[in-house]
GROMACS .gro file of C-alpha atoms in nm:
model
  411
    1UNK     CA    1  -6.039  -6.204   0.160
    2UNK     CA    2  -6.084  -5.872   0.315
    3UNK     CA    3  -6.422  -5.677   0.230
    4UNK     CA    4  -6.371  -5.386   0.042
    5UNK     CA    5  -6.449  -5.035   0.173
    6UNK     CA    6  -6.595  -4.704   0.014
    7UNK     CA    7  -6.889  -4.588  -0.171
    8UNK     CA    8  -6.709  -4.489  -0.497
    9UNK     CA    9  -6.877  -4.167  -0.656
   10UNK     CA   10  -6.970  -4.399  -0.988
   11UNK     CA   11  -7.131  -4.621  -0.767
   12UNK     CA   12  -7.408  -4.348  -0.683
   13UNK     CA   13  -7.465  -4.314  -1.083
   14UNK     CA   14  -7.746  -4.582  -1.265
   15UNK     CA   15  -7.576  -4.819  -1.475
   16UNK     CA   16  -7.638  -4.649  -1.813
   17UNK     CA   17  -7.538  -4.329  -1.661
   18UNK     CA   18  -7.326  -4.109  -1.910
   19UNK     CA   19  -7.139  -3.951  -1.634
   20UNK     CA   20  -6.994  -4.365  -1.583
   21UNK     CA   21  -6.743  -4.365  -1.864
   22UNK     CA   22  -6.606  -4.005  -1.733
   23UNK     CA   23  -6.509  -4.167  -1.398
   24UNK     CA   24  -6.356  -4.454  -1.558
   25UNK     CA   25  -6.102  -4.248  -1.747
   26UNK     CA   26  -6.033  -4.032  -1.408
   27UNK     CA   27  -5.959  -4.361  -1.252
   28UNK     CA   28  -5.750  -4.532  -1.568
   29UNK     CA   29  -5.544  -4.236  -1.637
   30UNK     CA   30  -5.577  -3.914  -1.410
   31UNK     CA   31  -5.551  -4.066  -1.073
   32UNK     CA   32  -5.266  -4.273  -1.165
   33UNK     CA   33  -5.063  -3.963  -1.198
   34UNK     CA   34  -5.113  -3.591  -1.186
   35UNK     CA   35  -5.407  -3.574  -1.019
   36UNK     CA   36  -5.374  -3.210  -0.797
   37UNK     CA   37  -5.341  -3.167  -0.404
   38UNK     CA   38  -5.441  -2.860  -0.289
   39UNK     CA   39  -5.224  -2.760   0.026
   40UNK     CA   40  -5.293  -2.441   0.226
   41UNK     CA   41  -5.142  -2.281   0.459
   42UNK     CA   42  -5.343  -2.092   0.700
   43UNK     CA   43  -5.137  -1.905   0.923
   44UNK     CA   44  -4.825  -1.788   0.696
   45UNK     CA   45  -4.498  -1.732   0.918
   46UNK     CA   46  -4.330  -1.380   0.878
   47UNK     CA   47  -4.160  -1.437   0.537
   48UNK     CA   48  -3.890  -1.178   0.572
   49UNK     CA   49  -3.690  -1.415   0.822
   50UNK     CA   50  -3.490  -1.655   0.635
   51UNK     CA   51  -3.471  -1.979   0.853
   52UNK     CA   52  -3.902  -1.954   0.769
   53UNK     CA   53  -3.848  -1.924   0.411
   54UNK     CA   54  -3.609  -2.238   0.458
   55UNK     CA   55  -3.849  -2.436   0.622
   56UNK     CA   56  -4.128  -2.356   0.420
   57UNK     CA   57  -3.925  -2.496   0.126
   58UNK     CA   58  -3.872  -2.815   0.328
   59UNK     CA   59  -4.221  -2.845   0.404
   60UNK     CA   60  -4.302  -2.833   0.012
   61UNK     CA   61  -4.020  -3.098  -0.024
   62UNK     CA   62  -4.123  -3.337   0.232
   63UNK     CA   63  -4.510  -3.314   0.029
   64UNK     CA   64  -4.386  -3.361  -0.283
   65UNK     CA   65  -4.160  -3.683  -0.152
   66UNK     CA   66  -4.456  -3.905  -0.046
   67UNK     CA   67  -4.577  -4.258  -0.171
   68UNK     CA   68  -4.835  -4.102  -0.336
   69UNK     CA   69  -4.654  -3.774  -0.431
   70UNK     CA   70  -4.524  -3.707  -0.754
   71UNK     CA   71  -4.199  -3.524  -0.663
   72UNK     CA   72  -4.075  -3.178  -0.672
   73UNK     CA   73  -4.119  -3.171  -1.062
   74UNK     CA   74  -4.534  -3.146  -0.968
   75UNK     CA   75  -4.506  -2.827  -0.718
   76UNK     CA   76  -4.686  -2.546  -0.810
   77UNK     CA   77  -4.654  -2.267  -0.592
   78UNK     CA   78  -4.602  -1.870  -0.582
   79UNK     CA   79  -4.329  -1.875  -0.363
   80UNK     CA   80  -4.064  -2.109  -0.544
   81UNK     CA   81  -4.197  -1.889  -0.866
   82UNK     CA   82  -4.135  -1.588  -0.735
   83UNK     CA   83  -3.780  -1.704  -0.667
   84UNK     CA   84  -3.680  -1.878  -1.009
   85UNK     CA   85  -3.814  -1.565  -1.153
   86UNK     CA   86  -3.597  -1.299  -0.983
   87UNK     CA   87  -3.266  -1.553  -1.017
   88UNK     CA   88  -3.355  -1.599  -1.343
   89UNK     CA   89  -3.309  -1.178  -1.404
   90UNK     CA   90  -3.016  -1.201  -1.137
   91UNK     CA   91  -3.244  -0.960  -0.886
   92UNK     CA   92  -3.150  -1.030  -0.538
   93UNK     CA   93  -3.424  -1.056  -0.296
   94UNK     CA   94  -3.351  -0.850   0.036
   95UNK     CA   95  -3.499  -0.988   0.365
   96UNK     CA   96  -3.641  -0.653   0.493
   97UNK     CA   97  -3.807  -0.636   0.175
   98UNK     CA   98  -3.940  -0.934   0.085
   99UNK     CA   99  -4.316  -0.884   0.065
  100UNK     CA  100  -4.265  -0.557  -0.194
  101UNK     CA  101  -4.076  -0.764  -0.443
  102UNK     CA  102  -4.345  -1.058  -0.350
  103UNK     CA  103  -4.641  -0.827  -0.420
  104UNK     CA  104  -4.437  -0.712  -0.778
  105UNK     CA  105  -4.444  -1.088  -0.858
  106UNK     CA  106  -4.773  -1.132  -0.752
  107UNK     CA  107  -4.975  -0.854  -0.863
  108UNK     CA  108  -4.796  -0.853  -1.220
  109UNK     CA  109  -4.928  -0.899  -1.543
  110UNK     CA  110  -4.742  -1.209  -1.647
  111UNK     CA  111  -4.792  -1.350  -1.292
  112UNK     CA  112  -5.184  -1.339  -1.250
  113UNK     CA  113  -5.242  -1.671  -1.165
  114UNK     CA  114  -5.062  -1.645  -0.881
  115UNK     CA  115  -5.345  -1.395  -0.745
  116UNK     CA  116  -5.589  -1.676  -0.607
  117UNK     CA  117  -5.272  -1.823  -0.390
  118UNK     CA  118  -5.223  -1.574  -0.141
  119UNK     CA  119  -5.404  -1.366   0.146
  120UNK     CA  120  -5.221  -1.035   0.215
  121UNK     CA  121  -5.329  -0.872   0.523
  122UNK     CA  122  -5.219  -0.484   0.644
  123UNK     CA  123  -4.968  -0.392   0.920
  124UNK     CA  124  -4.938  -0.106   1.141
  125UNK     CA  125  -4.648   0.083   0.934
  126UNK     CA  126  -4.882   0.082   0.582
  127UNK     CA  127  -4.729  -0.219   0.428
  128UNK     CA  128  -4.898  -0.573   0.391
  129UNK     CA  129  -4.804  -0.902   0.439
  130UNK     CA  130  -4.881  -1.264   0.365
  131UNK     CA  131  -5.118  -1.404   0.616
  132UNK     CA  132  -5.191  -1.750   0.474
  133UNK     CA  133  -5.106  -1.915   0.081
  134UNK     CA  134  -5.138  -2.249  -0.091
  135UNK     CA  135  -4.912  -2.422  -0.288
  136UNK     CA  136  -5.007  -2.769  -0.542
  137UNK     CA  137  -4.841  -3.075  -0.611
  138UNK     CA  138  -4.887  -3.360  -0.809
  139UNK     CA  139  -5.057  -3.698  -0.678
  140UNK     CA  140  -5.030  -4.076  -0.812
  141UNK     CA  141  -5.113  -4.410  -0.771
  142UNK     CA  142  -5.501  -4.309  -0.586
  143UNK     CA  143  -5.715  -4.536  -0.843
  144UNK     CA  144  -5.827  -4.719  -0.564
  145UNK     CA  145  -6.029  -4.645  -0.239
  146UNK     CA  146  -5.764  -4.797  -0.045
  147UNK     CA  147  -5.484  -4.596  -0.214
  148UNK     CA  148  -5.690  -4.272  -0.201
  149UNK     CA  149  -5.739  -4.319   0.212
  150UNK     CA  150  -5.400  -4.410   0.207
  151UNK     CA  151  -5.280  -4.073   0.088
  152UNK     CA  152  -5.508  -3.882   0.270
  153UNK     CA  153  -5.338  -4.037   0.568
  154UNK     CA  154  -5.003  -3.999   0.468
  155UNK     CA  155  -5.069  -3.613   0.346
  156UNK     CA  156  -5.259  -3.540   0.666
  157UNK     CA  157  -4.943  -3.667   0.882
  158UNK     CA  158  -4.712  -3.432   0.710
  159UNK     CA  159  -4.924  -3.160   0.793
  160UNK     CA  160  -4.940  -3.227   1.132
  161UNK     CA  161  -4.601  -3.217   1.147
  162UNK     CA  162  -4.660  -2.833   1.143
  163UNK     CA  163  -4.876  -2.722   1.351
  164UNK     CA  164  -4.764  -2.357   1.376
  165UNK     CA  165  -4.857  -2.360   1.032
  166UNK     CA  166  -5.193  -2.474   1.062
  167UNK     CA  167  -5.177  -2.682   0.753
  168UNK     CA  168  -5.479  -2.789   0.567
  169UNK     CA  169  -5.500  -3.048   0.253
  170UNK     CA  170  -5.750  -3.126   0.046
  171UNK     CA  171  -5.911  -3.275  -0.303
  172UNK     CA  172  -6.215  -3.339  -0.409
  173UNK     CA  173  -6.163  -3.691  -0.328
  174UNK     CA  174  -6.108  -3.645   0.070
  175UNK     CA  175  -6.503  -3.599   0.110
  176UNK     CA  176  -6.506  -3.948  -0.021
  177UNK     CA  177  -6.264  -4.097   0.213
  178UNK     CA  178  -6.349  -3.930   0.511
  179UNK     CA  179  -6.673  -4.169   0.461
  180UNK     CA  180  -6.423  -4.469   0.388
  181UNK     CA  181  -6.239  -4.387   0.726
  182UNK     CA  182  -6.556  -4.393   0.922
  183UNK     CA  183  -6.804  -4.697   0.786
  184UNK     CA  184  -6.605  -4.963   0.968
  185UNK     CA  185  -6.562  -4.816   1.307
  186UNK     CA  186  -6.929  -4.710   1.283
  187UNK     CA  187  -7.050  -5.044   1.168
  188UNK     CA  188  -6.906  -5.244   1.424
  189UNK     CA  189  -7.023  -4.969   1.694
  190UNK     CA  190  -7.406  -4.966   1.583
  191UNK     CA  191  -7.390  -5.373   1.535
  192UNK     CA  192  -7.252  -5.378   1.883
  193UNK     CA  193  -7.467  -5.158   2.049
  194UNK     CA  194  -7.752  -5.319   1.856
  195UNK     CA  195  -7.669  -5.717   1.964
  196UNK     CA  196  -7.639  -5.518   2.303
  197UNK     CA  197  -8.014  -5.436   2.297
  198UNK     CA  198  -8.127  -5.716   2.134
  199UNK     CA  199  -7.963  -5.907   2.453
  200UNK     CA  200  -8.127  -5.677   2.695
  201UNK     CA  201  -8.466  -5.754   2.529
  202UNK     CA  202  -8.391  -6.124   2.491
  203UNK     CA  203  -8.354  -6.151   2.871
  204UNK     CA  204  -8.667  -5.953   2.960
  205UNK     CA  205  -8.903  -6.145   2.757
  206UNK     CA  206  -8.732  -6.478   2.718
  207UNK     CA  207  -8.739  -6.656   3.097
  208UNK     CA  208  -8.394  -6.815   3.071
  209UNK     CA  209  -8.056  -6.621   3.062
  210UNK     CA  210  -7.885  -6.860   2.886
  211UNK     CA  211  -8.162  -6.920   2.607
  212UNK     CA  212  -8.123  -6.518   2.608
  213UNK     CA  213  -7.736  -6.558   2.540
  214UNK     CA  214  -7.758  -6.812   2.286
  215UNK     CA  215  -7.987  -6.555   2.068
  216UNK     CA  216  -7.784  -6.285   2.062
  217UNK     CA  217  -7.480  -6.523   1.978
  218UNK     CA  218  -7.682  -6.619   1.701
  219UNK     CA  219  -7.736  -6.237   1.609
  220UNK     CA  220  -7.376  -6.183   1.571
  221UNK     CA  221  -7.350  -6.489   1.397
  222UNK     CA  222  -7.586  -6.394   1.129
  223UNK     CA  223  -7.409  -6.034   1.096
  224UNK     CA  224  -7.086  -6.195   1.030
  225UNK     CA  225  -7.229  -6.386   0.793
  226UNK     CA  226  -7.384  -6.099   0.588
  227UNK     CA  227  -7.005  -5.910   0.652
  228UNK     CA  228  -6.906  -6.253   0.486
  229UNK     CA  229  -7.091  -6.311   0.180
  230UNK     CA  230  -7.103  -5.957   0.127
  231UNK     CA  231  -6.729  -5.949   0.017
  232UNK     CA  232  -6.786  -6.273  -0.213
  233UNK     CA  233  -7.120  -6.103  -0.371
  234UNK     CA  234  -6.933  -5.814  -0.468
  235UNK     CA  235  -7.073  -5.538  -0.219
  236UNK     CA  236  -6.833  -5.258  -0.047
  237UNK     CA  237  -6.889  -5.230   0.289
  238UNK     CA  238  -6.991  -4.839   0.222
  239UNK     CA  239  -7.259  -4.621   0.403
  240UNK     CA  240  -7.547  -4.787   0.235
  241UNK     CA  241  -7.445  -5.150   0.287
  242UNK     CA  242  -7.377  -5.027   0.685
  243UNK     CA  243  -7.746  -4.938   0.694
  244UNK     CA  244  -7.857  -5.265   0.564
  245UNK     CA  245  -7.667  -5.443   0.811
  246UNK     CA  246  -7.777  -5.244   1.098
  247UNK     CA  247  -8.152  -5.346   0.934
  248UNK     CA  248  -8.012  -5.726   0.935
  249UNK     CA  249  -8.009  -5.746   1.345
  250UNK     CA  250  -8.391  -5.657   1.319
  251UNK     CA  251  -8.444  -5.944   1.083
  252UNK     CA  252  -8.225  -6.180   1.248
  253UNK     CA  253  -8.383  -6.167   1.590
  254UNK     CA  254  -8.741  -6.252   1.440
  255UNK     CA  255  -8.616  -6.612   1.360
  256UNK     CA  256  -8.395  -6.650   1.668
  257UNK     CA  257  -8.564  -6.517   1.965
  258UNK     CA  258  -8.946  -6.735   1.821
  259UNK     CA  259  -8.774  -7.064   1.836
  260UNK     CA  260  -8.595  -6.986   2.156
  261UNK     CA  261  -8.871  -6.909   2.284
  262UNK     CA  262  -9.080  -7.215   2.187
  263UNK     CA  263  -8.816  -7.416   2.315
  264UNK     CA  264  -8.836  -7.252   2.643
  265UNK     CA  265  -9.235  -7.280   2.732
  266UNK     CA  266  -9.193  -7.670   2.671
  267UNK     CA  267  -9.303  -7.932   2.944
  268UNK     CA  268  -9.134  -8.171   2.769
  269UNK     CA  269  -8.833  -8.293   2.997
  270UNK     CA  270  -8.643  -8.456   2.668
  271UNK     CA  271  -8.418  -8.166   2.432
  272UNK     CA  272  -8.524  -8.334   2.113
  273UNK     CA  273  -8.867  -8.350   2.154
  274UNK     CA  274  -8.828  -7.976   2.288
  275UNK     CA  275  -8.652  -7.928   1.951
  276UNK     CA  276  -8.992  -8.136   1.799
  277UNK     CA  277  -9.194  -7.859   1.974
  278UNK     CA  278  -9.068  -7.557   1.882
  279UNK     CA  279  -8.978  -7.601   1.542
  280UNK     CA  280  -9.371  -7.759   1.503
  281UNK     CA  281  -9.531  -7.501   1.676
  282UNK     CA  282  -9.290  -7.218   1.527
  283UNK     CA  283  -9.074  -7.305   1.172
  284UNK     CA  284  -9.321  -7.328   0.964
  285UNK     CA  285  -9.450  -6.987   1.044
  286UNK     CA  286  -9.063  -6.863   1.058
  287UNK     CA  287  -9.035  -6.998   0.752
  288UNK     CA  288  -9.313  -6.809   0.563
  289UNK     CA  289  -9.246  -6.474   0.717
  290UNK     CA  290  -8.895  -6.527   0.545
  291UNK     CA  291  -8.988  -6.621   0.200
  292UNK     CA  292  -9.253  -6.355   0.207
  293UNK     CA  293  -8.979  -6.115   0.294
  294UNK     CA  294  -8.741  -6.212   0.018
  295UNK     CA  295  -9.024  -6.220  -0.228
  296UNK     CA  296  -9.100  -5.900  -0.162
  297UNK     CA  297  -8.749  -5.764  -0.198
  298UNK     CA  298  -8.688  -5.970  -0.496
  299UNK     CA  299  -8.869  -5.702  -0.722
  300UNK     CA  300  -8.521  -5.447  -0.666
  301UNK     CA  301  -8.254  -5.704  -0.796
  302UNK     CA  302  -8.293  -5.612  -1.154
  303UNK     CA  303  -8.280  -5.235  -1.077
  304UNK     CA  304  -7.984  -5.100  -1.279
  305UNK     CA  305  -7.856  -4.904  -0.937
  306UNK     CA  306  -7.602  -5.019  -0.728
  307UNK     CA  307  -7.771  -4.856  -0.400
  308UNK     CA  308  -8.066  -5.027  -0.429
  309UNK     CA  309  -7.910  -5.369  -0.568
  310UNK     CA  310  -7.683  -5.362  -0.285
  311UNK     CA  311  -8.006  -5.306  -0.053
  312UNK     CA  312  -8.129  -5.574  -0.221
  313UNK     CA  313  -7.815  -5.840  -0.135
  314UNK     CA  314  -7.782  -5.725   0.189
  315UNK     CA  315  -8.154  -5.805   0.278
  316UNK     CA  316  -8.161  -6.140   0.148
  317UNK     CA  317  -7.877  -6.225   0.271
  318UNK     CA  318  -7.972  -6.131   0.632
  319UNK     CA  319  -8.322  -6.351   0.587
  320UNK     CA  320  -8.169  -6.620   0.401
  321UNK     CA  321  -7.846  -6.667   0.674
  322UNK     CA  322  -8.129  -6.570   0.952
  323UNK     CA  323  -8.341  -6.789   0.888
  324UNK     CA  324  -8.033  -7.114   0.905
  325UNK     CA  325  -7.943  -6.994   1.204
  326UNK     CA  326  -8.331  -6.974   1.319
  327UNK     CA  327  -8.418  -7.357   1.210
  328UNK     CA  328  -8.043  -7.506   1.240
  329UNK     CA  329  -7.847  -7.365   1.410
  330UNK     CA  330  -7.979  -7.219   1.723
  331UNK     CA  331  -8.178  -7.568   1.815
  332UNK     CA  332  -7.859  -7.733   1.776
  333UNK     CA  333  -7.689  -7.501   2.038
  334UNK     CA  334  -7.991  -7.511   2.264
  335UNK     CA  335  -8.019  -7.871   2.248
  336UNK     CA  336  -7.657  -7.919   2.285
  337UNK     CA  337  -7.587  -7.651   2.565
  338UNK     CA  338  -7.907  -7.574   2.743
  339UNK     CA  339  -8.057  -7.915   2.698
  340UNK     CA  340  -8.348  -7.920   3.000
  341UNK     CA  341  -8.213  -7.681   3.224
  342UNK     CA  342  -8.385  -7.353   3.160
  343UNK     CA  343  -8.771  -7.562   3.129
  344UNK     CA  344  -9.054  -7.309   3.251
  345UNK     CA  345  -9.350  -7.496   3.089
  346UNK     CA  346  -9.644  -7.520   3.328
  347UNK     CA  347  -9.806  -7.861   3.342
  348UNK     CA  348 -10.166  -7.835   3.214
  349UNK     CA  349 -10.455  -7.961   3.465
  350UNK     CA  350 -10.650  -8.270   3.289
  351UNK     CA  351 -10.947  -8.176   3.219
  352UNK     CA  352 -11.258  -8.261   3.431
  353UNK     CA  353 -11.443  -8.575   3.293
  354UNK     CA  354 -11.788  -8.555   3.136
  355UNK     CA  355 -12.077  -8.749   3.253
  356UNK     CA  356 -12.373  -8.873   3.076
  357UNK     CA  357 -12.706  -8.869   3.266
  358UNK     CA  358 -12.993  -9.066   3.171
  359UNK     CA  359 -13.338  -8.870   3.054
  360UNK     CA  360 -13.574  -8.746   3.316
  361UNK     CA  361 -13.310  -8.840   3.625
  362UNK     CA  362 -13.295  -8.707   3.935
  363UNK     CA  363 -13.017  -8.524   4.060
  364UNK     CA  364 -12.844  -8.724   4.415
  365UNK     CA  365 -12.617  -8.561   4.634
  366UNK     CA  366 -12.410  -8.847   4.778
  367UNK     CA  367 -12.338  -8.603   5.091
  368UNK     CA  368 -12.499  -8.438   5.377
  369UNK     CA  369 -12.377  -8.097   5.269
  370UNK     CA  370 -12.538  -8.103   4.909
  371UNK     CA  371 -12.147  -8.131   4.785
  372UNK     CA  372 -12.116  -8.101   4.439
  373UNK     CA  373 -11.771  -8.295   4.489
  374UNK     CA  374 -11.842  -8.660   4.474
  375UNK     CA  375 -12.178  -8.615   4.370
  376UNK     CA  376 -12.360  -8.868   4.084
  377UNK     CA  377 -12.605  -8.966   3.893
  378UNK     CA  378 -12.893  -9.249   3.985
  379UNK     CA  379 -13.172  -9.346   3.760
  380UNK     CA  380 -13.401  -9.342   4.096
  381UNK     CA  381 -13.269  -9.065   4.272
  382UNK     CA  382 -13.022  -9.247   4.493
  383UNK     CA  383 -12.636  -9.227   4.546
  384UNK     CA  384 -12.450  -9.400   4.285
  385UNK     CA  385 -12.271  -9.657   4.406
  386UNK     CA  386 -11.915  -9.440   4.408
  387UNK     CA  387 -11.846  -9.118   4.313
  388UNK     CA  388 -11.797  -9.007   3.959
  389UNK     CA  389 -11.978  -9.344   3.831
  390UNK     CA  390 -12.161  -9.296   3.483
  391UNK     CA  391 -12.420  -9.477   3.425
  392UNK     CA  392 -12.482  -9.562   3.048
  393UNK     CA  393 -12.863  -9.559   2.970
  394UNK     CA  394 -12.979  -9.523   2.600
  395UNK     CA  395 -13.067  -9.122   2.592
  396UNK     CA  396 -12.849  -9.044   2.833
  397UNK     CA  397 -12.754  -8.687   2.810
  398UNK     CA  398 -12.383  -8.493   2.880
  399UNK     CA  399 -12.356  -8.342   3.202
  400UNK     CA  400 -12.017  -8.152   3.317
  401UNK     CA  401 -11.901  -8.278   3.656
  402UNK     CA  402 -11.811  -7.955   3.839
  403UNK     CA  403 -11.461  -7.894   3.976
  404UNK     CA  404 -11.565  -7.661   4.285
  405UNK     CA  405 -11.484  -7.824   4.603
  406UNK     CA  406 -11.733  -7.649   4.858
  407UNK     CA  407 -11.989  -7.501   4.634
  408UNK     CA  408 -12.315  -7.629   4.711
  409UNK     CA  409 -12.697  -7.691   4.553
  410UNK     CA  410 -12.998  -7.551   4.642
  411UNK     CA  411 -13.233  -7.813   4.589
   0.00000   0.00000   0.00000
């Protein structure tokens, strides 16, 4: 199942819009057949010579002959007009003159609407010419987003086909497909470029390349995923959704790099207690700054507006999959493909011991240089009997047995 492109113009309407039904009848019955193309022709050849009259014709012919077209019975334009009109009163048009018996056409009474379809410019003998016209045919079949930037394709090819011409086309609908044509080569761009960071960051805070690589695999992972359920949730992929997505690498590394992370600053030698570690010291708080994020988002699903709705989906689908991949997925792979290889964890030092020290005793170097290291406790004042002994003696109070070799008392 392929995802489905386009923001359709009802689509930026609220639900109970009145403007909704409108759209629905353009798409039920005007765009399945009639619907105009506007084709212009910006730089006119001379008119007079009758191999460019011929080809002009066969331009209009080769538009009106399309998929999407429908045929020569939906042309509208001056210039076959003007020539049904003088065979029809058995006038032959002469080459030299050919713009004076186009301007009669033109500028007559019965021919106004003609007016709007041509550009006459002034020559150096006092006459004027055509400098650029447009001609309209008929469209069908464009209900769909697909069908509509199908047509624009198609129509845009046959123009290009003359480029002396410097043929333009256009309907009110191209604005809308120009944005169809563009969402999925700029979605995969910015999610590329944005995994791309997300690795670059991943390797300068997280002290392991390959724990690194393994989060931004899980990135894309996650993206796909929203591409994914997108399609099945009923979202285009459109300018808004694109947004969201782009959005969705920012959630998606929360969950991802944290657990990598915890995994990495363990000094534990075995992967599953690793695993044990980081998803102790880490998932639970993963966890909460997901559901806190969906709650909060929750509030927009019942918004009759497809923007925000699809804001909405998007979102939670990016924690929801993100936070899988966070607490499933990614400890699998690191457990399975890192395993103990990347550890970076520092052993702790043990902690010095604490003595006890009866009441009222007397403090006894057990060394010439008044060495704190080695040095004990005696009830009488004397060397215990090895270093570090602790004498119980009811009272007895804590004394910390310093760690500083060298450092001496002045007693």
């Amino acid at each position: 199942m392929a995802a489905a492109e386009g923001l359709e113009p009802v689509n930026l309407l609220v639900e109970d819009s009145y403007a909704i039904p409108h759209y629905r009848i353009l798409e039920k019955y005007f765009w399945q057949y009639g619907a105009p193309l506007q084709i212009v022709v910006n730089n006119a050849p001379d008119l007079r010579d009758p191999s460019e009259r011929a080809r002009i014709r066969a331009m209009v012919h080769t538009f009106a002959s399309t998929k999407h077209s429908v045929g020569d019975e939906g042309v509208e334009s001056w210039f076959e007009e003007m020539e049904r009109f003088y065979n029809l009163h058995e006038v032959k048009i002469e080459n030299k003159d050919f713009y004076s018996f186009a301007e009669r056409f033109v500028f007559s009474s019965k021919s106004s609407p003609w007016i709007g379809d041509t550009v006459w410019k002034a020559t150096g003998n006092g006459t004027r010419m055509v400098s650029s016209f447009r001609f309209i045919i008929g469209m069908k079949e464009i209900a769909t987003t697909s069908a509509q930037q199908e047509a624009t394709r198609v129509f845009r090819e046959v123009a290009s086909r003359y480029p002396s011409y410097n043929v333009t086309t256009f309907m009110p609908l191209w604005l809308f497909t120009d944005q169809y044509e563009l969402v999925v080569p700029n979605t995969v761009q910015d999610v590329v470029v944005a995994v791309a960071c997300m690795l670059l960051i991943a390797f300068l805070l997280i002290p392991e390349p390959s724990c690194a690589f393994w989060v931004a695999f899980t990135i894309g992972s996650i993206d796909l995923g929203v591409l994914g359920f997108m399609t099945l949730w009923g979202v285009n992929l459109d300018a808004i959704s694109m947004i969201t997505i782009i959005m969705s690498v920012g959630f998606s590394v929360d969950y991802s790099a944290h657990i990598a992370y915890g995994y990495v600053v363990s000094t534990s030698d075995d992967p599953k207690t690793r695993i044990q570690a980081a998803l102790g010291d880490l998932g639970w708080p993963v966890i909460q700054g997901g559901l806190s994020t969906i709650l909060a988002v929750s509030v927009l699903a019942d918004v009759p507006a497809y923007m925000i709705v699809t804001f909405f989906k998007t979102v939670f689908l990016a924690i929801s999959i993100g936070l899988f991949h966070g607490l499933l997925f990614l400890p699998l792979m690191l457990s399975l493909f890192v395993g103990t290889c990347c550890k970076t964890g520092v052993q702790r030092p043990e902690k010095a011991p604490i003595e006890l020290a009866p009441a009222g005793a007397k403090w006894a170097p057990n060394s010439a240089s008044s060495t704190m290291m080695g040095a004990a406790w005696s009830p009488s004042g004397a060397p215990a009997p090895f270093p570090g002994a602790v004498p119980a003696f009811p009272g007895a109070v804590p004394v910390l047995h310093a760690a500083y070799s060298g450092a001496t008392l002045g007693l």
